[in-house]
Each structure stands twice: as structure tokens, then as C-alpha cells.
Coordinates of C-alpha atoms and ligand atoms in Angstrom, one line a residue:
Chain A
X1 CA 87.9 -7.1 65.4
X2 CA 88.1 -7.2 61.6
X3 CA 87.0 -10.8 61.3
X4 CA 83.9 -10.9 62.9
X5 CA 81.2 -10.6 60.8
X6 CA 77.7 -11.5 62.6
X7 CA 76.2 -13.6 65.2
X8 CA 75.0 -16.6 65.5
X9 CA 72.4 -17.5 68.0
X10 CA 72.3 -20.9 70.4
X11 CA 70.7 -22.3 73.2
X12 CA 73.2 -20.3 75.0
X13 CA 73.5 -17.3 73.5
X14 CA 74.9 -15.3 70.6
X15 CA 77.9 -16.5 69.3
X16 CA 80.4 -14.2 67.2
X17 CA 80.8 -15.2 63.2
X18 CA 84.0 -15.0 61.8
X19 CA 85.7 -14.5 57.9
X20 CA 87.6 -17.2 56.4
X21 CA 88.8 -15.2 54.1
X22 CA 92.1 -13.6 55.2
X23 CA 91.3 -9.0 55.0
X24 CA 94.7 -7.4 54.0
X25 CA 95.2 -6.5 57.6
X26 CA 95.7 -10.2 58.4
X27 CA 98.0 -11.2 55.5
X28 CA 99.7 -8.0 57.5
X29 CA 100.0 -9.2 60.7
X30 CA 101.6 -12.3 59.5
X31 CA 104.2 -10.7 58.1
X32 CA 105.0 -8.2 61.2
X33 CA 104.5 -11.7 63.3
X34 CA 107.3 -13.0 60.8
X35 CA 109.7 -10.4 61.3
X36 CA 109.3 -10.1 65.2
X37 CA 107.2 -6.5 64.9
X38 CA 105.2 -6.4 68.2
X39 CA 104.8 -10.3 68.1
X40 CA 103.1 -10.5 71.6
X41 CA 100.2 -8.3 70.6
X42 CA 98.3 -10.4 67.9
X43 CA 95.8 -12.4 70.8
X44 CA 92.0 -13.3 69.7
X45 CA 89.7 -13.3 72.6
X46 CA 89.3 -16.8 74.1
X47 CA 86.0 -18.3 73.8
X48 CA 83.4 -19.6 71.0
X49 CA 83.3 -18.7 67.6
X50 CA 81.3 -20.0 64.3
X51 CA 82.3 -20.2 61.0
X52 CA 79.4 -20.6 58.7
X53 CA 76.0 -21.5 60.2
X54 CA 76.7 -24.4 62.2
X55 CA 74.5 -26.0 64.3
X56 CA 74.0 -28.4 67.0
X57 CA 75.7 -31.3 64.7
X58 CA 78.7 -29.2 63.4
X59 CA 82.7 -30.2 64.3
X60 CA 84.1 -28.2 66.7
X61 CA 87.6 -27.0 66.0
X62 CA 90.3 -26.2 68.7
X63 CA 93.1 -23.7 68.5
X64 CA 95.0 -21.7 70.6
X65 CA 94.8 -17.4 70.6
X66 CA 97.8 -16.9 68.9
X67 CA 96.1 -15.1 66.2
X68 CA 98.3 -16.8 63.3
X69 CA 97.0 -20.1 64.5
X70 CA 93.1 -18.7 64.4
X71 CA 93.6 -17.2 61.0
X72 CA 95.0 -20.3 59.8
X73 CA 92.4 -22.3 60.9
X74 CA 90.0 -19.9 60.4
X75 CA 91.0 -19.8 56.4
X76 CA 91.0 -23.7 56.0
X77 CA 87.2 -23.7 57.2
X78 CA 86.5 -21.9 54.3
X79 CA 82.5 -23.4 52.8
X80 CA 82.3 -25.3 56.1
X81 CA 79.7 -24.8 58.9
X82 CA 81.7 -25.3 62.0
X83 CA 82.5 -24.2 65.5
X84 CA 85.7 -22.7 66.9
X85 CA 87.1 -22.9 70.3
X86 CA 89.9 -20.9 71.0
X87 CA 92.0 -21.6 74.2
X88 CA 93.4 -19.1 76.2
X89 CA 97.3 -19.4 75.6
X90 CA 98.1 -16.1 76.6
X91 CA 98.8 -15.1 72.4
X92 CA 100.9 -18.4 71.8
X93 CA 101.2 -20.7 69.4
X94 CA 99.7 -24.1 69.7
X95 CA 102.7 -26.1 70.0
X96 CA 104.9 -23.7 72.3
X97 CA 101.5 -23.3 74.5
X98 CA 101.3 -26.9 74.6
X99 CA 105.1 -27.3 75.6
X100 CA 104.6 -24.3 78.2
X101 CA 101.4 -25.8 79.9
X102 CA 99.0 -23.3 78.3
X103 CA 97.5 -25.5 75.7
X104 CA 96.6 -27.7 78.3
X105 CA 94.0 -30.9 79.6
X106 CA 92.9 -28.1 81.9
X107 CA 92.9 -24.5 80.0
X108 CA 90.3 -27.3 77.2
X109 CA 88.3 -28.8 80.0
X110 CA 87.7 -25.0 81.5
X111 CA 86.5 -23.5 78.1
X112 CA 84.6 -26.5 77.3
X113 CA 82.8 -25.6 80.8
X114 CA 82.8 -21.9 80.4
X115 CA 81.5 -21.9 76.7
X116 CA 79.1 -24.5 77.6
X117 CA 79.8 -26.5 74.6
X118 CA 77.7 -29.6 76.1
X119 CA 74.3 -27.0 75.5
X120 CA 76.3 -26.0 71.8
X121 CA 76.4 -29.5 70.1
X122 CA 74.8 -32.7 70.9
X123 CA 77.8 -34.9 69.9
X124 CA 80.5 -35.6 71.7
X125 CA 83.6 -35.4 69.5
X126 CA 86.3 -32.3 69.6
X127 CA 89.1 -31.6 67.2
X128 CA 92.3 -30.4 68.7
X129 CA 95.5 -29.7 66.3
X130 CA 98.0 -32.8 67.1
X131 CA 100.4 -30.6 67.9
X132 CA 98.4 -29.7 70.9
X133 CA 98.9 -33.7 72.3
X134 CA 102.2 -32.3 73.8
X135 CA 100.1 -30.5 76.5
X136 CA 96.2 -32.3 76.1
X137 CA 95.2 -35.8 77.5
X138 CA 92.7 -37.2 75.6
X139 CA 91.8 -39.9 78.0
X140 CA 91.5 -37.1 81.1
X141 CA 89.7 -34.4 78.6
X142 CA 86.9 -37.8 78.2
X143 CA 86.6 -38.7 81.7
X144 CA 86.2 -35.4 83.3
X145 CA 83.9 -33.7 80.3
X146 CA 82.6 -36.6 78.2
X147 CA 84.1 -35.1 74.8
X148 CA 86.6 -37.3 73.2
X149 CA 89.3 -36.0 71.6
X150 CA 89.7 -36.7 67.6
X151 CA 93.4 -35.3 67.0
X152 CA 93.1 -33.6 63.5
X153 CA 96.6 -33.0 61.1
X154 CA 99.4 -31.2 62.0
X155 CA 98.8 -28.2 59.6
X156 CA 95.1 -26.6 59.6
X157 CA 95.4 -26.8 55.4
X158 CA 94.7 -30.4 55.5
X159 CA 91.5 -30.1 57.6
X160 CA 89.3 -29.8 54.4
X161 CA 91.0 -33.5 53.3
X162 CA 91.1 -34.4 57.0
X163 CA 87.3 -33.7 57.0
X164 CA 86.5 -35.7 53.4
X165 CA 88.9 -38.6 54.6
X166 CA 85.9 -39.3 57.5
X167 CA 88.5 -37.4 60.2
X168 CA 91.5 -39.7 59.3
X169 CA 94.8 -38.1 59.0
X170 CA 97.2 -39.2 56.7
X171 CA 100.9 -40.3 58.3
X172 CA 101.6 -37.6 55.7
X173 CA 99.2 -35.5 58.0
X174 CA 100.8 -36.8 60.8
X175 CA 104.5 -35.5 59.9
X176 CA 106.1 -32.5 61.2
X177 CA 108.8 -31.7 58.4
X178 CA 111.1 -29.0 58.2
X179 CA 111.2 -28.3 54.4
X180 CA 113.8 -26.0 52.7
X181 CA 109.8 -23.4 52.5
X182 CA 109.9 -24.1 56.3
X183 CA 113.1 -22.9 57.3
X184 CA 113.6 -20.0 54.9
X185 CA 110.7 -18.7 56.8
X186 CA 111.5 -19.0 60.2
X187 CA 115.1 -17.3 59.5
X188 CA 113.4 -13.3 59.7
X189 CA 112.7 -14.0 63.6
X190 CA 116.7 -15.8 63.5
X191 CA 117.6 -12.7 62.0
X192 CA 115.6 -10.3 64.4
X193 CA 116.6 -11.7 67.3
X194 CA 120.0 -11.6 67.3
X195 CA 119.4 -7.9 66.5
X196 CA 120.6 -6.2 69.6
X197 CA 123.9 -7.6 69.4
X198 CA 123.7 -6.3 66.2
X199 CA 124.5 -3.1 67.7
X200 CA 126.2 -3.8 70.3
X201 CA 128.9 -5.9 69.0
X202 CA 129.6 -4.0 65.7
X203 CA 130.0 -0.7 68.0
X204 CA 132.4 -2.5 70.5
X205 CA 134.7 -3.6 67.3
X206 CA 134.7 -0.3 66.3
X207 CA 135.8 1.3 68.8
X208 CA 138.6 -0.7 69.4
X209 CA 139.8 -0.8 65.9
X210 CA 140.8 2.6 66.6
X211 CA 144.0 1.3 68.8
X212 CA 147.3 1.0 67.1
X213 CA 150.6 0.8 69.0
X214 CA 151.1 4.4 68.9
X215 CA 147.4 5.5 70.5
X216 CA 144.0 5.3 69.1
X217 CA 143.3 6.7 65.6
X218 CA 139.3 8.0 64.8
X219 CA 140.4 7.0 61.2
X220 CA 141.7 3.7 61.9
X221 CA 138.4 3.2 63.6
X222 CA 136.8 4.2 60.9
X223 CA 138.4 1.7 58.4
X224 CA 139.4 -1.1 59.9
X225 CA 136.1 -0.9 61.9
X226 CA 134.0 -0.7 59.2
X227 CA 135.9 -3.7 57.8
X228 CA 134.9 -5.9 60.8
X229 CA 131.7 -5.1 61.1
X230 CA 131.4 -6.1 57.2
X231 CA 132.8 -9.2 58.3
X232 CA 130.7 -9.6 61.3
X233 CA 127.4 -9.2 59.4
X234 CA 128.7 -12.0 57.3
X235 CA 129.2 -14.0 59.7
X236 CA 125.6 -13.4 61.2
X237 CA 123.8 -14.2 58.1
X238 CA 126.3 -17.7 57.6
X239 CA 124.8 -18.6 61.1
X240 CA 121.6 -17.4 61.0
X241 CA 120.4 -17.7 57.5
X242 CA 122.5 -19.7 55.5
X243 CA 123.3 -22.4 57.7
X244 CA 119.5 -23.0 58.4
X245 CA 118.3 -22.7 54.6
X246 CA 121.1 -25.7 54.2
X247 CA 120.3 -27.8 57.4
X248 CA 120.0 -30.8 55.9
X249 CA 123.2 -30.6 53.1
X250 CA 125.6 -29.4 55.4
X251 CA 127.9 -32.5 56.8
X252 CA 127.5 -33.6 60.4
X253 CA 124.4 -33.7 63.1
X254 CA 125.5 -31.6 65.2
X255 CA 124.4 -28.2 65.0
X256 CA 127.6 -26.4 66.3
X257 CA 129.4 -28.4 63.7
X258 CA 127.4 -27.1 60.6
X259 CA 128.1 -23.5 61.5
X260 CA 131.2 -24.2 62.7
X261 CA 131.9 -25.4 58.9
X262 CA 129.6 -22.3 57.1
X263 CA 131.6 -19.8 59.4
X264 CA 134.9 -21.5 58.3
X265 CA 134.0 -21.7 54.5
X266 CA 132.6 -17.9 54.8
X267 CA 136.3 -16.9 56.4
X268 CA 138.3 -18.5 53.6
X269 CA 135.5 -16.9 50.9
X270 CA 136.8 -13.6 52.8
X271 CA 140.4 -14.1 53.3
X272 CA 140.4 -14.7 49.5
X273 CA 139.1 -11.3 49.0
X274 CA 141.7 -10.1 51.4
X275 CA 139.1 -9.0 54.1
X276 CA 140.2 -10.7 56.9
X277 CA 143.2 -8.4 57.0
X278 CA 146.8 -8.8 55.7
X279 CA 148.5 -10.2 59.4
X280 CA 148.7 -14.3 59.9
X281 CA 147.6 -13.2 63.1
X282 CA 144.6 -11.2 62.8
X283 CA 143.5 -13.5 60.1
X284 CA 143.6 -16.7 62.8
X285 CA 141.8 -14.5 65.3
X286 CA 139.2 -13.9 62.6
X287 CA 139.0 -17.8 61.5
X288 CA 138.8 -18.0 65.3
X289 CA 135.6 -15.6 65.8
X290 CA 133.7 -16.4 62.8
X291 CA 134.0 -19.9 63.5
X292 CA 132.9 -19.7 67.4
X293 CA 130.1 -16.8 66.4
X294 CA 128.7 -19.0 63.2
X295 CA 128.6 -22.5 65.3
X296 CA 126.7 -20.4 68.0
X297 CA 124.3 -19.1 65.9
X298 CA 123.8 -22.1 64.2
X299 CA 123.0 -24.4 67.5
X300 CA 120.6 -21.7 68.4
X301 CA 118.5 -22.7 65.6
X302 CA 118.1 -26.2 67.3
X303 CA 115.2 -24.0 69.2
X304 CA 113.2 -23.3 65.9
X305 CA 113.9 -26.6 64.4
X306 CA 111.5 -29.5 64.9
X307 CA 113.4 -32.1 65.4
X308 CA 116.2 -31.7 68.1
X309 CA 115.3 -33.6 71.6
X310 CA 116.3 -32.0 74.9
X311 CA 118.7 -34.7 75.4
X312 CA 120.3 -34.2 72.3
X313 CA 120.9 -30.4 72.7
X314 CA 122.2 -31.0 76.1
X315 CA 124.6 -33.2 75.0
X316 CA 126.0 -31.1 72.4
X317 CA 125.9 -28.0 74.4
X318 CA 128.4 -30.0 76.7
X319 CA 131.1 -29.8 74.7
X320 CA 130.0 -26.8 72.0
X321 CA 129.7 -24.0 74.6
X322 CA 133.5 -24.1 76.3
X323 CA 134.8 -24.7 72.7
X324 CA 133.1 -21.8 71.4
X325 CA 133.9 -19.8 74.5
X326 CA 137.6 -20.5 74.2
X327 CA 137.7 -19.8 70.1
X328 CA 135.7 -16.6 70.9
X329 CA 138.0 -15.6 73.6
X330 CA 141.4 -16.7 72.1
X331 CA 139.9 -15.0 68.9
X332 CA 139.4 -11.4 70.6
X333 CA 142.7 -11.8 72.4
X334 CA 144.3 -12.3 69.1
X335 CA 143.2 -9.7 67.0
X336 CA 143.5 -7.3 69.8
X337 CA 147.5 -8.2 69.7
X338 CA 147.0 -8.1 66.4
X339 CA 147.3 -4.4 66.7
X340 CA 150.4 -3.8 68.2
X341 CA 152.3 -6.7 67.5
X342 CA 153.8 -7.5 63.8
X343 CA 153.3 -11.5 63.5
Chain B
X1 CA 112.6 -39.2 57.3
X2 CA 113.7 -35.5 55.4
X3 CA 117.6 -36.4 56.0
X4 CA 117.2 -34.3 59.7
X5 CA 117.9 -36.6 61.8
X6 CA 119.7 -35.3 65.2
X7 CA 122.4 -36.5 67.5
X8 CA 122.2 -40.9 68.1
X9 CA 121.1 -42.7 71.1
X10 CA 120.5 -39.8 73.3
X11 CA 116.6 -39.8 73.5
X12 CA 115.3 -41.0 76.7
X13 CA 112.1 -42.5 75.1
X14 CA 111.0 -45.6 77.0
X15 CA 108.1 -48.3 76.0
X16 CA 106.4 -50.9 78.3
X17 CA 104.8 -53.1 76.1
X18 CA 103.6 -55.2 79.1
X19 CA 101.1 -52.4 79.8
X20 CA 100.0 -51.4 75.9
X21 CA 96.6 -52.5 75.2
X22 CA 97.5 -51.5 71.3
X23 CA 95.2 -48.0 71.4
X24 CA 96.8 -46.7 68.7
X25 CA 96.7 -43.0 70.3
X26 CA 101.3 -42.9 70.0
X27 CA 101.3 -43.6 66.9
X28 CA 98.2 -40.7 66.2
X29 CA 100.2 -38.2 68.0
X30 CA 103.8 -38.6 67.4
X31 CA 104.5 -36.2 65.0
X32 CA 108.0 -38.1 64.1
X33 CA 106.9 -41.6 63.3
X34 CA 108.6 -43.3 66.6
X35 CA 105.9 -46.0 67.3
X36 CA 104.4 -48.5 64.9
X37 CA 102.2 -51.3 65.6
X38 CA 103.1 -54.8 65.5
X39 CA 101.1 -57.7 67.1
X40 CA 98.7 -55.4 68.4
X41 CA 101.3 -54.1 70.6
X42 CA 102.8 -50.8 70.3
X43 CA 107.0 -50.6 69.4
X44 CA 109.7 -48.1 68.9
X45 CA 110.9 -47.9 65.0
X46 CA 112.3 -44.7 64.9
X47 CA 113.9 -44.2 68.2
X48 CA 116.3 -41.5 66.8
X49 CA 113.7 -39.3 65.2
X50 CA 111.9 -38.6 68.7
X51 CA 112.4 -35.0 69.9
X52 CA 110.8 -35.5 73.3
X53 CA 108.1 -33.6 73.0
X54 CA 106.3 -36.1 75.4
X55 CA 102.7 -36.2 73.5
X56 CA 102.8 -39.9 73.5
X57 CA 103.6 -40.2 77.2
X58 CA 100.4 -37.8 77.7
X59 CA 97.9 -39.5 75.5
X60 CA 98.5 -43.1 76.6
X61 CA 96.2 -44.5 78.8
X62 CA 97.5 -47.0 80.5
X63 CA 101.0 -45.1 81.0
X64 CA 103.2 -47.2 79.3
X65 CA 105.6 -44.8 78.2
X66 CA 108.0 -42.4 79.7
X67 CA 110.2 -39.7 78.2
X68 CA 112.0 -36.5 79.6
X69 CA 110.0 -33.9 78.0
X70 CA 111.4 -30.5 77.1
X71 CA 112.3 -27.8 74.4
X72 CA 115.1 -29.3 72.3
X73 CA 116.3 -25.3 72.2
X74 CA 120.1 -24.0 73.0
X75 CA 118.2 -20.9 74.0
X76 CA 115.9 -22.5 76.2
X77 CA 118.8 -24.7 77.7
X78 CA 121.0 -21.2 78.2
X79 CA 117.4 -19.7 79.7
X80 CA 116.8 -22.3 82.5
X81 CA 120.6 -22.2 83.3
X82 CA 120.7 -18.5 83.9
X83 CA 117.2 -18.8 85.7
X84 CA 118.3 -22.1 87.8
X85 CA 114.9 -23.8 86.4
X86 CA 114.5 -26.4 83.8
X87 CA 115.2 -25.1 80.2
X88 CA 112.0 -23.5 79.1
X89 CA 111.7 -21.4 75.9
X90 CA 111.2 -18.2 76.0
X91 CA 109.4 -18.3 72.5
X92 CA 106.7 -15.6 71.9
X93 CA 105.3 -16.8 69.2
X94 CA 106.4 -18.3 66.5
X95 CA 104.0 -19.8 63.5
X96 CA 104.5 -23.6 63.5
X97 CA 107.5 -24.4 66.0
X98 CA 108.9 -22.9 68.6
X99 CA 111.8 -20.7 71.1
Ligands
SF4_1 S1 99.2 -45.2 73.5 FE1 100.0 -46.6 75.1 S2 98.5 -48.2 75.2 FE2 98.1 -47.1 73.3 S3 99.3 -48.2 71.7 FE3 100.6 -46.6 72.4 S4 101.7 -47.6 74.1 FE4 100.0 -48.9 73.7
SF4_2 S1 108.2 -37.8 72.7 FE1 107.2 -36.9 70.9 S2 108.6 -37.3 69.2 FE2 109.2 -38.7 70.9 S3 108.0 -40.5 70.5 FE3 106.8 -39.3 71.9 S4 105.4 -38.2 70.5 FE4 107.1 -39.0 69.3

């Protein structure tokens, strides 16, 4: 592993030492992570690590093995002498882990046992990323191992000023926010995941653009094919990309509503460039299908936002889904028609 | 708070104040702000920025809050329906969030 660089030696054995400073193979990784390239492979062994040349009075730092979240913490130790624990989250994220039970009261109170942290430090205080209080008691973690939980800020940056403040986050600390940074970032893995449909759906449009009234025409598949899958790819990026970067400008709360309004602004911008087609019909069967395909993009995003309840999505899926089931459908009906009828 | 605020009155977020002793620890680990403090008694100010992530209802002692917990994810929602279980994200690993 690149980022170990020694050993450190306790009552309990050696301990591995690791970089804060980020090799060009890590800044790597985060970008493949970013962009969906292998993302399940990038785990750090579970267990003890120390930054520095820490010793019996150092902090102890918690993370999860999602190797994002150790290199991020790892880099905001930088000039400290600390101790890391890393959970055993099966490679995820502290907050999904924590959500998913893996980032857990128990997977802490096992590698507190396992690492032997009680023979490590001779204080009894642990810091665990606040994101991980969705899956950690703190009261159960203190009765069963004696360590009490000190829940440190939401983003491992502010640990140096979490550390100077005397272990006092901030409410700015304390905040998860979404910026307009935030979101552009998150819209690669948007962007990768639909990518199978990608293909799939471009090549099913295709292939039925070749039908006209008199047979199917390779040309006609060519062209008006083409045409539609341009139009498709815009509608993609409306609901994966642009939609998100505006979250917060676009009118309404709902989520199926903003794309529902991006999709529909992106149709007009295209029937006004004559893209859409020259029939009333085929151009209401594309309004139609962009509209359904943007809004459900968009209200996927309510998954990588951080700020939509369970409640809330279920209530919007309620009436979203059949809506955008019947535009899609109607949609596909209609420019199929389209073909053979004159409207 | 950052003008994303989701859908009204839907969050099943629910406070006993009888059984608060005023620890502090919802207001630590809500990352949206929800409780505040007032007469050493913990309250809800913010009902409508809770995503039900259910930290608070884990890290108080003396259980006196309740909240459905669970990904606030289309995706996840879609998930649990096709697998008949609750809606669970199918996230790998995303940096700070997550599905
Ligand atoms: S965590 Fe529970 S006991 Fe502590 S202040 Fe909040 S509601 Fe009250
Ligand atoms: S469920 Fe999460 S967001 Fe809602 S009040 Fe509790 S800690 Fe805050």
C-alpha cells in the first residue's frame, strides 16, 4: 500500500504509519471513484493506523474503509500525532455505511476490542465523523467499552480547527450543505450511471426510426435516428447535470417538477432549432418524452442529495412515477404514429 | 438554510420532551439543524429540514425521539420495491452522500 510508510511500535504491537500527503496515485483514485471506474475496489485494510508518532495520549480518529474517506482524513492529519481506526464497512463511505448498518455501535465496539485500543491509549475519548451518528450510539459505544464518543465535524478539513477549538465543532461544522462545488461533483457518477441506458435506448430509437408507412428505410434510420438520439443525450444531461448544478434556482420542491420544467425548457430550446421534427405530432410526443425522461432523472438525484427524507420521496414518487409512466408511454405511442400518420 | 428545503410536513420526526434531560447530543449530531435548546429541554425548530436520517433517535439516551429512518433516494425506494424489502440504496460509494 502506497501510504504506508513505517511502523510504529506499542504495548501491543507494531502499528502501520501512514502519509498525509496525498501520492499522485491517490489524487487518481479519486478521480476514477468520481467517475464510477471500478468504485468497489478502493478498500483500506480495517484495523489501526498512526499518523505521526503518537503515543499513549494521542486522539484517536475513526473512519470507515472506503479509501476516499481514509485519504481525506488521513490528509487533514497532516503535522498531527494521532491514531486511526478504520472500520470495516465493506469499501463504503461513512455515511452510506452508517445508513446500511456497517458503520455501526457494533462493527466500533469490535475493532475497539480487536485493536486493543484500551492497551493503545490511556484516555478514554474517540472521535467518530458525525456523519457516522446515523449508525453509532454513543451512549451504548460508553457502556459496553468505556470510550466515549466525541462526534468531530462533518468534513475531515475542519479537524485541524476542530482540534484548536478544544474538539468543539462549529454549527458551521455541524452542517451538511449541498453547495453549487457539491453537486457539480457528484453529477460524473449521475452521468455514469445512467450509462447503460445510454446504449440501450439510443439503439432502440434507432432502429425504429427506420419505419415509414411504406417499410423500414436503413437511411431513414440513419437520419432521423441520429436526430433522436441527439435529442435524447440532451435530454440526459437537462436531467442529470443541469437540473442538479441548478437545484436550488429551479421553481418548485419537488424534484420531478424541476426536471419536469428543465426537460420542457430544453424541448422548446430544440423545437426552436427545428429538432424536434417538423409534425405537431412528433413534436408533442417529443415534449412528452423529454419531459417524463428529464423529471425522472431529476428525482433520481433526491438519492445523492442531502437533504430529501424518506417520507418526502415517497410521497412524491406517489404521484411522479404513473405521471411519468403515462407521458413516457403516450410519448412513444405518439411518435411511433408519428410515422405513418400525417397530423 | 441553502434555499434546499424539500417537500412540507411529511417528516415523521417526533420529540418527547417529557423524557429529555437536555444532553445536548441532537443537536451535536443533526446535521440539518432540527433541534435547539430552550429551557434546558430539547425542541424541534427546523422540522422541515430533517431528512430522517435517524442520528438523533440513535444518540439519545433516554429515547425521546422517534423517526422513520431511511434513504431519502428514488433509486433506493424503486430498489426495495423490486426487492419487496424496505428501500435501501444500493450506493457503492460515493464521497460525501449517498445511493
Ligand atoms: S438527545 Fe435526547 S435527551 Fe439529549 S437533548 Fe436531545 S432529546 Fe433531550
Ligand atoms: S433524523 Fe437526522 S436530520 Fe432528522 S432531526 Fe434527526 S438527526 Fe436531524
Amino acid at each position: 500500500m502506497s501510504f504506508i510508510t513505517g511502523q510504529v511500535t506499542t504495548s501491543t504491537g507494531a502499528v502501520p504509519q501512514i502519509s498525509t500527503i496525498w501520492s499522485n496515485r491517490d489524487v487518481l483514485d479519486t478521480i476514477k471513484v468520481r467517475w464510477s471506474v471500478g468504485r468497489m475496489n478502493y478498500k483500506v485494510e480495517p484495523g489501526i493506523y498512526a499518523v505521526g508518532t503518537p503515543d499513549e495520549n494521542s486522539n484517536v480518529f475513526v473512519t470507515a474503509n472506503f479509501k476516499l474517506s481514509f485519504d481525506h482524513l488521513r490528509r487533514a492529519l497532516e503535522g498531527m500525532n494521532a491514531w486511526v481506526l478504520v472500520l470495516d464497512t465493506k469499501g463504503i463511505n461513512v455515511w452510506c455505511a452508517a445508513g446500511k448498518g456497517t458503520f455501526s455501535t457494533k462493527e466500533l465496539i469490535r475493532q475497539i476490542d480487536r485493536v486493543g485500543l484500551k492497551n493503545i491509549v490511556n484516555h478514554h475519548k474517540i472521535i467518530v465523523p458525525q456523519l457516522g451518528a446515523v449508525g453509532v450510539s454513543a451512549h451504548e459505544v460508553r457502556q459496553i467499552t468505556g470510550f466515549s464518543v466525541i462526534y468531530g465535524p462533518v468534513r475531515a478539513d475542519d479537524i485541524p480547527a476542530f482540534i484548536r477549538a478544544g474538539m468543539k465543532a462549529t454549527k458551521e461544522m455541524r452542517a451538511v450543505k449541498f453547495s453549487f462545488w457539491d453537486r457539480l461533483k457528484l453529477i460524473p457518477v449521475e452521468l455514469a450511471n445512467g450509462a447503460y441506458y445510454l446504449i440501450l435506448i439510443p439503439a432502440l430509437f434507432i432502429i425504429l426510426s427506420g419505419l415509414y408507412p411504406k417499410g423500414y428505410s436503413i437511411d431513414l434510420a440513419f437520419h432521423d435516428g441520429l436526430r433522436s438520439v441527439f435529442i435524447l443525450i440532451v435530454t440526459y444531461l437537462t436531467g442529470c447535470a443541469v437540473t442538479p448544478a441548478l437545484l436550488p434556482w429551479i421553481p418548485f420542491r419537488r424534484f420531478s417538477l424541476k426536471g419536469l420544467l428543465t426537460g420542457w425548457l430544453a424541448a422548446l430550446l430544440l423545437m426552436y432549432f427545428h429538432v424536434l421534427g417538423q409534425q405537431t405530432l412528433e413534436i408533442i410526443s417529443w415534449f412528452l418524452m423529454m419531459g417524463s425522461l428529464s423529471s425522472f432523472l431529476a428525482m433520481t438525484f433526491t438519492g445523492t442529495s442531502t437533504f430529501t427524507s424518506l417520507s418526502g420521496v415517497q410521497k412524491e414518487m406517489k404521484t411522479a412515477v404513473p405521471v411519468q409512466i403515462g407521458m413516457a408511454g403516450l410519448g412513444v405511442i405518439g411518435w411511433i404514429l408519428a410515422k405513418f400518420i400525417v397530423l | 438554510m441553502n434555499g434546499l428545503v424539500y417537500l412540507r410536513n411529511v417528516v415523521t420526526l417526533k420529540l418527547d420532551q417529557q423524557k429529555c434531560n437536555g444532553c445536548l447530543m441532537c443537536t451535536i449530531v443533526c446535521p440539518h439543524d432540527v433541534f435547539a435548546i430552550e429551557n434546558k429541554k430539547a425542541v424541534i425548530q427546523n422540522k422541515d429540514f430533517c431528512m430522517e436520517c435517524g442520528a438523533c433517535e440513535k444518540n439519545c439516551p433516554e429515547n425521546a425521539i422517534t423517526v422513520r429512518s431511511g434513504v431519502g433516494c428514488a433509486a433506493g425506494i424503486i430498489n426495495g420495491l423490486i426487492r419487496g424489502t424496505e428501500p435501501t440504496c444500493d450506493c457503492g460509494s460515493e464521497g460525501s452522500t449517498c445511493c
